[in-house]
XYZ file of N, CA and C in Angstrom:
654
model
N -100.703 -110.817 -109.035
C -100.225 -109.531 -109.108
C -98.922 -109.064 -108.968
N -99.175 -108.227 -108.931
C -97.668 -107.227 -108.351
C -97.049 -107.381 -107.903
N -95.476 -106.977 -107.615
C -94.747 -106.620 -106.084
C -93.205 -106.499 -107.022
N -93.817 -104.474 -106.304
C -92.008 -104.170 -106.661
C -91.194 -104.547 -106.027
N -89.621 -103.866 -106.481
C -89.217 -103.480 -104.882
C -88.265 -103.413 -104.222
N -89.867 -101.719 -104.745
C -89.940 -100.761 -103.492
C -91.031 -101.419 -102.297
N -92.300 -102.613 -103.164
C -92.988 -103.085 -101.871
C -92.373 -104.018 -101.343
N -91.411 -104.800 -101.503
C -90.303 -105.345 -100.428
C -89.249 -104.963 -99.916
N -89.103 -102.699 -99.973
C -88.429 -102.803 -99.621
C -89.485 -102.291 -98.037
N -90.024 -101.831 -98.606
C -91.826 -101.443 -97.759
C -91.773 -102.961 -96.712
N -92.447 -104.041 -97.202
C -91.728 -104.982 -96.255
C -90.433 -105.436 -95.551
N -89.694 -104.982 -95.512
C -88.884 -104.662 -94.728
C -89.402 -104.134 -93.652
N -89.373 -103.642 -93.529
C -89.741 -101.587 -92.711
C -90.453 -102.316 -92.083
N -91.776 -103.493 -91.957
C -92.375 -103.732 -91.577
C -92.283 -104.982 -90.115
N -91.387 -106.338 -91.338
C -90.186 -106.835 -90.952
C -89.617 -105.809 -88.743
N -89.054 -105.255 -89.667
C -88.546 -104.420 -88.592
C -89.580 -104.001 -87.385
N -90.275 -103.494 -87.584
C -91.729 -103.273 -86.304
C -92.114 -104.265 -85.986
N -92.031 -105.283 -86.552
C -92.709 -107.080 -86.103
C -91.168 -106.873 -84.947
N -89.955 -107.389 -85.514
C -88.916 -107.428 -84.768
C -89.321 -107.284 -83.623
N -89.199 -106.196 -83.414
C -89.248 -105.348 -81.970
C -90.263 -105.556 -81.521
N -91.049 -105.772 -81.908
C -92.144 -106.152 -81.036
C -92.685 -107.493 -80.518
N -91.959 -108.274 -81.162
C -92.014 -109.527 -80.320
C -90.950 -110.298 -80.474
N -89.628 -109.073 -79.553
C -88.447 -109.942 -79.367
C -88.193 -109.921 -77.631
N -88.987 -109.607 -77.335
C -88.602 -110.512 -75.845
C -89.272 -112.002 -76.281
N -90.692 -111.811 -75.891
C -90.860 -112.876 -76.653
C -90.581 -113.826 -77.644
N -89.297 -113.690 -78.091
C -88.585 -115.171 -79.043
C -87.433 -114.865 -78.157
N -87.252 -114.181 -77.370
C -86.182 -114.676 -76.726
C -86.574 -115.437 -74.998
N -88.186 -115.538 -74.793
C -88.144 -115.837 -73.180
C -88.830 -116.817 -74.088
N -89.102 -117.933 -74.889
C -88.409 -119.054 -76.083
C -87.608 -119.220 -75.820
N -86.748 -118.628 -76.272
C -85.166 -118.853 -76.033
C -83.984 -119.407 -74.892
N -85.257 -118.965 -74.009
C -84.038 -118.938 -73.008
C -84.569 -120.629 -72.446
N -85.583 -120.956 -73.064
C -86.078 -122.538 -72.124
C -85.911 -123.301 -73.802
N -84.336 -123.131 -74.125
C -84.260 -124.257 -74.918
C -82.011 -122.973 -75.609
N -83.110 -122.467 -75.284
C -81.021 -122.060 -75.839
C -80.567 -120.345 -75.314
N -79.545 -119.489 -75.510
C -78.797 -118.627 -74.100
C -80.446 -117.631 -74.368
N -81.029 -117.523 -74.907
C -82.081 -117.006 -74.464
C -82.398 -115.539 -74.965
N -80.963 -115.672 -76.247
C -81.330 -113.936 -77.712
C -81.149 -114.141 -78.746
N -82.764 -115.298 -78.459
C -83.135 -115.057 -80.254
C -84.052 -113.177 -80.658
N -84.165 -112.917 -79.739
C -85.172 -111.750 -79.838
C -84.145 -111.050 -79.940
N -83.022 -110.330 -80.112
C -81.745 -110.094 -79.743
C -81.524 -109.256 -80.744
N -81.157 -110.710 -80.916
C -80.077 -110.904 -82.477
C -80.761 -110.345 -83.347
N -81.829 -111.276 -83.138
C -83.042 -111.430 -84.734
C -82.674 -109.313 -85.221
N -83.463 -108.060 -84.197
C -83.378 -107.017 -83.610
C -81.971 -106.215 -84.661
N -80.320 -107.141 -83.772
C -79.690 -106.076 -84.166
C -79.469 -107.191 -85.825
N -79.661 -107.292 -86.329
C -80.031 -108.168 -87.315
C -80.661 -107.509 -88.783
N -82.301 -106.665 -87.955
C -82.823 -106.375 -88.637
C -82.584 -104.589 -88.552
N -82.488 -104.224 -87.862
C -81.911 -102.734 -87.335
C -80.307 -102.340 -88.312
N -79.396 -103.290 -88.683
C -78.382 -103.371 -89.785
C -79.201 -103.339 -91.497
N -80.905 -104.076 -91.374
C -81.628 -103.873 -92.586
C -81.881 -102.540 -92.985
N -82.370 -102.334 -91.731
C -83.614 -100.988 -91.883
C -82.309 -99.693 -91.736
N -81.888 -100.371 -90.970
C -80.030 -98.447 -91.357
C -79.515 -98.744 -93.268
N -79.786 -99.938 -93.872
C -78.520 -100.192 -95.379
C -79.920 -99.801 -95.828
N -81.184 -99.757 -95.693
C -82.188 -100.100 -97.027
C -82.541 -97.679 -96.783
N -82.663 -97.686 -96.059
C -82.506 -96.147 -95.483
C -81.353 -94.868 -96.290
N -80.296 -95.845 -96.525
C -78.749 -95.337 -96.765
C -78.583 -95.601 -97.823
N -78.662 -96.709 -98.438
C -78.212 -96.909 -100.228
C -78.984 -97.561 -100.130
N -80.506 -98.151 -100.712
C -81.234 -98.906 -101.137
C -82.803 -98.213 -101.376
N -82.216 -96.852 -101.335
C -83.927 -96.213 -101.580
C -83.997 -96.227 -102.507
N -83.124 -96.140 -103.316
C -83.258 -95.603 -105.179
C -83.644 -97.238 -106.196
N -82.643 -98.117 -105.615
C -82.589 -99.280 -106.047
C -84.261 -99.743 -106.093
N -84.167 -100.742 -107.706
C -85.630 -100.870 -108.627
C -84.794 -102.791 -108.459
N -84.206 -102.820 -108.400
C -84.006 -104.712 -109.596
C -84.387 -105.304 -107.602
N -85.168 -105.825 -107.678
C -85.733 -107.161 -106.508
C -84.968 -107.710 -106.408
N -83.634 -108.120 -107.730
C -82.593 -109.118 -106.642
C -81.758 -108.509 -105.371
N -80.870 -107.647 -106.516
C -80.934 -107.074 -105.350
C -80.863 -106.018 -104.513
N -82.045 -105.746 -104.225
C -82.916 -105.960 -102.529
C -83.003 -106.509 -101.348
N -82.950 -107.817 -102.095
C -82.526 -108.859 -101.915
C -81.691 -110.188 -101.694
N -80.842 -109.972 -102.629
C -79.370 -110.105 -102.385
C -78.875 -109.148 -100.829
N -79.293 -107.813 -100.226
C -78.061 -107.323 -100.163
C -79.155 -107.307 -98.508
N -80.219 -107.706 -98.600
C -80.673 -107.665 -97.472
C -80.140 -108.960 -96.793
N -79.778 -109.655 -97.424
C -79.038 -111.711 -96.145
C -77.352 -110.329 -96.228
N -77.037 -109.848 -97.257
C -75.770 -109.667 -96.886
C -75.950 -109.184 -95.604
N -76.718 -107.358 -95.154
C -76.524 -107.181 -94.259
C -76.625 -107.592 -93.277
N -77.356 -108.856 -92.998
C -77.958 -109.363 -91.900
C -76.778 -110.276 -91.741
N -76.302 -111.344 -92.812
C -74.694 -111.625 -92.315
C -74.332 -111.186 -91.710
N -73.904 -109.325 -92.642
C -72.450 -108.767 -91.917
C -72.567 -108.954 -90.193
N -74.824 -108.816 -89.643
C -74.396 -107.430 -88.422
C -74.470 -108.830 -87.171
N -75.480 -109.795 -88.235
C -75.406 -111.596 -86.614
C -74.283 -112.339 -86.671
N -73.899 -112.595 -85.811
C -72.860 -113.999 -85.693
C -73.222 -115.585 -84.869
N -74.429 -115.291 -85.106
C -75.493 -117.121 -84.456
C -75.674 -117.361 -85.118
N -75.428 -118.438 -85.567
C -75.804 -119.232 -86.563
C -77.508 -119.109 -87.641
N -77.757 -118.196 -86.836
C -79.036 -117.401 -87.063
C -78.840 -116.462 -88.014
N -77.860 -116.175 -88.816
C -77.121 -115.045 -90.202
C -77.266 -116.356 -90.961
N -76.314 -117.364 -91.009
C -76.187 -117.868 -92.157
C -78.087 -117.777 -93.502
N -78.156 -119.214 -91.560
C -80.073 -118.810 -92.849
C -80.419 -118.299 -93.475
N -80.921 -117.035 -92.269
C -82.067 -116.326 -92.406
C -81.077 -115.956 -94.592
N -80.025 -114.414 -93.863
C -79.258 -114.181 -95.849
C -78.693 -115.619 -96.455
N -78.778 -116.796 -96.580
C -78.777 -117.459 -97.765
C -80.339 -117.363 -97.963
N -81.756 -118.305 -97.285
C -82.673 -117.244 -97.504
C -83.067 -116.378 -98.523
N -82.897 -115.406 -98.142
C -82.609 -114.254 -98.336
C -82.164 -114.116 -99.926
N -81.203 -114.715 -100.043
C -80.338 -114.622 -100.450
C -80.660 -115.216 -102.338
N -81.224 -116.337 -101.785
C -81.768 -117.881 -102.318
C -82.724 -116.743 -103.342
N -83.294 -116.354 -102.927
C -84.732 -116.367 -103.569
C -84.439 -115.040 -104.462
N -83.803 -113.741 -103.620
C -83.341 -112.677 -104.490
C -83.147 -112.934 -106.439
N -82.178 -114.259 -106.092
C -81.301 -114.778 -107.390
C -82.950 -115.084 -108.465
N -83.763 -115.061 -107.803
C -84.573 -116.181 -108.437
C -85.214 -113.986 -109.473
N -85.088 -113.498 -108.543
C -85.767 -112.744 -108.936
C -85.095 -110.960 -109.978
N -83.876 -111.807 -109.779
C -82.765 -110.421 -110.062
C -82.604 -109.986 -111.579
N -82.382 -109.095 -111.646
C -82.710 -108.509 -112.624
C -84.235 -107.532 -113.091
N -84.877 -108.374 -112.514
C -86.867 -107.037 -112.479
C -87.313 -106.418 -111.438
N -88.072 -105.468 -111.732
C -88.123 -104.290 -110.888
C -89.710 -104.430 -110.722
N -89.923 -105.070 -111.031
C -91.664 -105.801 -111.112
C -91.464 -107.419 -111.104
N -92.168 -108.078 -110.452
C -92.433 -109.063 -110.091
C -93.989 -109.898 -110.626
N -94.223 -111.129 -110.581
C -95.574 -111.429 -110.746
C -96.005 -112.579 -109.586
N -96.583 -113.655 -110.172
C -96.916 -114.615 -109.266
C -96.377 -115.535 -108.850
N -96.073 -115.924 -110.521
C -94.479 -116.801 -110.656
C -93.367 -116.462 -110.087
N -92.874 -115.148 -110.407
C -91.917 -115.074 -110.040
C -92.052 -114.922 -107.825
N -92.542 -114.441 -107.287
C -93.024 -114.529 -105.866
C -92.628 -116.151 -105.656
N -93.737 -116.458 -105.841
C -93.392 -118.706 -105.410
C -92.505 -118.828 -106.062
N -92.096 -118.356 -106.200
C -90.262 -118.905 -107.115
C -89.660 -118.519 -105.630
N -89.508 -117.522 -105.430
C -88.526 -116.677 -103.904
C -88.877 -117.465 -103.252
N -89.786 -117.399 -102.313
C -90.044 -117.709 -101.248
C -90.148 -119.352 -101.479
N -90.233 -120.434 -101.881
C -89.404 -121.785 -102.242
C -87.657 -121.834 -102.458
N -87.579 -120.616 -103.042
C -85.796 -120.325 -102.639
C -85.643 -120.292 -101.438
N -86.979 -119.246 -100.739
C -85.500 -119.182 -99.782
C -86.174 -119.942 -98.230
N -86.996 -120.135 -99.169
C -87.364 -121.690 -97.273
C -86.413 -122.798 -98.293
N -86.068 -123.461 -99.627
C -85.287 -124.428 -99.510
C -83.825 -123.630 -99.220
N -83.633 -123.011 -99.481
C -82.075 -122.421 -99.183
C -81.958 -122.653 -97.239
N -83.496 -122.555 -97.302
C -82.474 -122.253 -95.775
C -81.821 -123.703 -95.121
N -83.225 -125.139 -95.562
C -82.894 -126.323 -94.963
C -81.346 -126.660 -96.169
N -80.829 -126.885 -97.624
C -79.338 -126.535 -97.101
C -78.558 -126.837 -96.809
N -79.144 -124.762 -96.227
C -77.185 -124.506 -95.640
C -77.849 -125.372 -93.827
N -79.120 -125.477 -93.033
C -78.814 -125.329 -92.449
C -78.663 -127.434 -91.298
N -78.982 -128.166 -92.546
C -78.470 -128.919 -92.814
C -80.277 -130.004 -91.830
N -81.522 -129.547 -91.961
C -82.008 -130.164 -90.760
C -83.661 -130.274 -91.734
N -84.022 -130.910 -90.289
C -85.768 -131.871 -91.289
C -85.954 -131.710 -89.960
N -87.040 -132.362 -90.826
C -89.271 -131.873 -89.837
C -88.677 -132.627 -88.919
N -88.993 -132.783 -88.436
C -89.351 -132.694 -86.769
C -87.344 -132.372 -85.774
N -86.837 -131.768 -86.327
C -84.628 -132.135 -86.235
C -85.861 -130.100 -84.366
N -86.997 -130.140 -84.590
C -87.394 -128.499 -83.495
C -85.637 -127.333 -84.085
N -85.943 -127.039 -85.251
C -86.254 -126.327 -85.877
C -86.297 -125.054 -86.908
N -86.024 -124.300 -87.331
C -87.217 -123.794 -88.438
C -87.215 -124.310 -89.926
N -86.924 -124.763 -89.939
C -86.970 -125.900 -90.776
C -89.174 -126.237 -90.870
N -89.040 -126.564 -89.457
C -90.183 -127.594 -89.286
C -91.503 -126.416 -89.636
N -91.135 -125.078 -89.688
C -92.531 -123.904 -90.470
C -91.510 -123.933 -91.885
N -90.794 -123.804 -92.782
C -90.325 -123.590 -93.385
C -90.495 -124.946 -95.162
N -90.525 -126.209 -94.509
C -91.160 -126.783 -95.408
C -91.916 -126.869 -95.638
N -93.026 -127.620 -94.746
C -94.149 -127.801 -94.868
C -94.918 -126.792 -95.376
N -94.240 -124.915 -94.677
C -94.685 -124.356 -95.878
C -94.153 -124.600 -96.892
N -93.403 -124.413 -97.755
C -92.431 -124.441 -98.990
C -92.781 -125.426 -99.859
N -93.038 -126.735 -99.500
C -93.975 -127.796 -100.053
C -95.958 -127.138 -100.768
N -96.468 -126.856 -99.352
C -97.698 -125.938 -99.470
C -98.323 -125.677 -101.046
N -97.042 -123.785 -100.626
C -96.030 -123.046 -101.694
C -96.284 -123.659 -103.319
N -95.828 -124.748 -103.305
C -95.480 -125.384 -103.821
C -96.631 -125.392 -105.050
N -97.216 -127.371 -104.218
C -97.377 -127.529 -104.601
C -99.271 -127.236 -104.727
N -99.417 -125.587 -103.667
C -101.687 -125.355 -104.547
C -100.968 -124.244 -105.238
N -100.358 -123.708 -105.312
C -99.546 -122.732 -106.872
C -99.673 -123.341 -107.763
N -98.771 -125.052 -108.279
C -99.167 -125.259 -109.287
C -100.562 -125.987 -109.610
N -100.863 -125.588 -108.890
C -102.634 -126.404 -109.017
C -103.328 -125.227 -109.255
N -103.020 -124.016 -108.586
C -103.970 -122.501 -108.979
C -103.422 -121.399 -110.184
N -102.075 -121.680 -109.996
C -101.738 -120.691 -110.180
C -102.153 -119.316 -110.149
N -102.620 -118.894 -108.630
C -102.315 -117.361 -107.562
C -101.934 -117.338 -106.924
N -101.144 -116.682 -106.893
C -99.138 -116.438 -105.454
C -100.567 -116.376 -103.910
N -101.360 -115.515 -104.641
C -102.534 -115.560 -102.435
C -103.450 -116.769 -102.507
N -103.906 -117.178 -103.702
C -104.774 -118.200 -102.439
C -103.008 -119.224 -102.130
N -102.162 -119.456 -102.213
C -101.223 -119.993 -102.602
C -100.195 -120.004 -101.236
N -99.837 -118.900 -100.314
C -99.577 -118.508 -100.279
C -100.214 -118.747 -98.668
N -100.931 -118.378 -98.806
C -102.042 -118.569 -97.595
C -102.583 -119.610 -96.519
N -102.538 -120.443 -98.173
C -102.656 -122.052 -97.155
C -101.332 -122.811 -97.590
N -100.132 -121.684 -97.705
C -98.682 -122.685 -97.114
C -98.307 -121.254 -95.696
N -98.936 -120.711 -95.845
C -98.595 -119.771 -94.190
C -99.096 -120.314 -92.664
N -100.666 -120.955 -93.262
C -101.438 -122.093 -92.543
C -100.511 -123.168 -92.261
N -100.132 -124.284 -93.835
C -98.997 -125.334 -92.819
C -98.021 -124.554 -92.071
N -97.022 -123.904 -92.219
C -96.041 -123.138 -91.847
C -96.742 -123.285 -89.670
N -97.018 -122.500 -89.516
C -98.210 -122.445 -88.323
C -98.549 -123.691 -88.041
N -98.821 -124.641 -88.607
C -98.639 -125.463 -88.368
C -97.115 -126.521 -87.901
N -96.138 -126.345 -88.803
C -95.387 -126.986 -88.215
C -94.452 -126.657 -87.343
N -94.597 -125.103 -86.309
C -94.270 -124.467 -85.763
C -94.856 -123.997 -84.671
N -96.116 -125.365 -84.271
C -96.831 -125.736 -83.331
C -96.578 -126.761 -82.842
N -95.423 -127.196 -83.404
C -95.322 -128.881 -83.507
C -94.608 -129.222 -83.066
N -93.372 -128.466 -82.789
C -92.684 -127.668 -82.019
C -92.678 -128.386 -81.077
N -93.038 -127.721 -80.116
C -94.190 -127.971 -78.662
C -93.820 -129.838 -78.159
N -94.419 -130.497 -79.438
C -94.025 -131.739 -79.063
C -93.330 -132.645 -79.231
N -92.067 -131.921 -79.615
C -91.042 -132.806 -80.361
C -89.569 -132.411 -79.409
N -88.349 -133.593 -79.930
C -87.489 -133.740 -78.788
C -86.637 -133.230 -79.878
N -86.059 -132.158 -79.081
C -84.544 -131.138 -80.004
C -83.884 -131.788 -80.066
N -83.428 -132.142 -81.843
C -82.432 -132.239 -82.659
C -81.248 -131.786 -82.967
N -81.308 -130.964 -83.242
C -79.982 -129.731 -83.623
C -79.255 -128.962 -82.493
N -78.062 -128.146 -82.844
C -77.100 -127.343 -81.645
C -77.896 -127.909 -79.781
N -77.603 -126.690 -79.443
C -77.425 -126.158 -77.563
C -79.250 -127.190 -76.869
N -80.073 -126.951 -77.108
C -81.102 -127.070 -77.201
C -81.290 -128.863 -77.942
N -80.212 -129.456 -77.615
C -79.984 -131.236 -78.215
C -79.577 -131.702 -77.090
N -79.062 -130.749 -76.126
C -78.330 -131.508 -75.031
C -79.042 -131.294 -74.431
N -80.767 -131.130 -74.220
C -81.822 -131.112 -72.757
C -82.712 -131.918 -72.748
N -82.552 -133.326 -74.236
C -82.949 -133.991 -74.636
C -84.340 -134.358 -74.706
N -85.325 -134.963 -73.416
C -86.886 -134.980 -73.468
C -87.008 -133.384 -72.391
N -86.436 -132.767 -72.131
C -86.546 -131.893 -71.692
C -86.750 -131.150 -71.825
N -86.334 -130.390 -73.310
C -87.080 -130.262 -74.497
C -88.888 -129.883 -74.940
N -89.326 -130.931 -74.452
C -90.178 -130.785 -74.877
C -90.794 -129.781 -74.349
N -92.625 -128.947 -74.546
C -92.928 -128.273 -74.490
C -93.022 -127.186 -75.088
N -91.463 -127.060 -74.949
C -91.033 -126.215 -75.692
C -91.206 -125.439 -77.117
N -91.607 -124.173 -77.804
C -91.548 -123.850 -78.849
C -90.257 -123.301 -79.131
N -90.136 -124.197 -80.646
C -88.631 -123.319 -81.473
C -88.948 -121.758 -81.241
N -87.830 -121.457 -81.099
C -87.660 -119.035 -80.924
C -87.544 -119.740 -82.502
N -86.404 -120.808 -82.966
C -86.222 -120.237 -84.912
C -87.243 -120.354 -85.504
N -87.923 -121.469 -85.322
C -89.350 -122.260 -86.414
C -90.464 -121.225 -86.036
N -90.560 -120.650 -84.458
C -91.353 -119.334 -84.353
C -90.364 -117.606 -85.319
N -89.236 -117.013 -84.749
C -89.064 -116.149 -86.328
C -89.342 -116.410 -87.334
N -89.575 -117.811 -88.379
C -89.538 -117.575 -89.162
C -90.971 -117.547 -89.432
N -91.915 -118.241 -88.509
C -93.089 -117.788 -88.847
C -93.388 -116.327 -89.382
N -93.404 -116.415 -88.830
C -93.170 -114.174 -87.968
C -92.867 -114.190 -89.301
N -91.952 -114.457 -89.864
C -91.740 -113.177 -91.237
C -92.423 -113.701 -92.496
N -92.946 -114.949 -92.509
C -93.955 -115.326 -93.480
C -95.029 -114.347 -93.492
N -95.517 -114.273 -91.753
C -97.188 -113.690 -91.878
C -97.432 -112.272 -91.902
N -96.008 -111.906 -91.987
C -95.573 -110.247 -92.345
C -95.958 -110.249 -93.353
N -95.423 -110.950 -94.030
C -95.090 -110.616 -95.700
C -97.222 -111.006 -96.041
N -97.635 -111.664 -95.295
C -99.352 -112.416 -95.703
C -99.541 -111.331 -95.926
N -99.353 -110.695 -94.615
C -100.797 -109.854 -93.978
C -100.346 -108.159 -94.708
N -98.792 -108.476 -95.489
C -98.592 -107.388 -95.505
C -98.825 -107.323 -97.622
N -98.807 -108.127 -98.262
C -99.834 -107.779 -99.166
C -101.189 -108.025 -98.974
N -102.016 -108.314 -97.721
C -103.343 -107.880 -97.799
C -103.865 -106.437 -97.798
N -102.492 -106.137 -96.613
C -103.006 -104.652 -97.202
C -102.828 -103.544 -98.063
N -101.403 -104.304 -98.544
C -101.121 -103.069 -99.681
C -100.823 -103.531 -101.012
N -100.934 -104.526 -101.176
C -101.564 -104.636 -102.705
C -102.813 -105.067 -103.353
N -104.008 -104.373 -102.506
C -105.507 -104.791 -103.438
C -105.537 -103.719 -103.990
N -104.712 -102.842 -104.843
C -105.271 -102.422 -105.715
C -104.600 -102.739 -106.913
N -103.370 -103.483 -106.204
C -102.446 -104.022 -107.524
C -102.066 -105.751 -108.730
N -102.444 -105.816 -110.049
C -102.791 -107.194 -110.341
C -104.017 -107.152 -110.015
């Protein structure tokens, strides 16, 4: 499979639309655990990315530069803790594909593994803390192992997203150990983590994007 800088930009446009659709849902989840603004925060960040793509990245053909700029733009727009986390993910992924206008299966696998591991490192969280890492670590582990076995990015990514979804759902059953929601203690059980949910939605949007936009390539 081949994936270009323009396809990255189109994918990010789809995230912009997805976040607007899911904004209220993400805020609703966050009201049970935090400030209730996760959807609004995500919207602010992705609207800034949308503007950056339209104004400054239209002609950019370097996959790395596109992703690094997306990360920086998100960080500049979003003041809360989620800003540095997603920014680190996209910038780490961007470094993996820097200098390439078209990437293949192994690059895509490395991109997403770097994305997930970057967020985990930046956030200093572990599976079981009830954060986006509950989605991202199982996702990255599965992507790494299945890709090593199959050398087929689509197969590996599909299985990885499934693992990430299970991790997201698992956050309902555990006590929050990080951030403001950790003050709730056992009262946080039963609520799904909004960060784990937005992380899953970003991955699922990519899964849907490659199904509908790259069938003719590779």
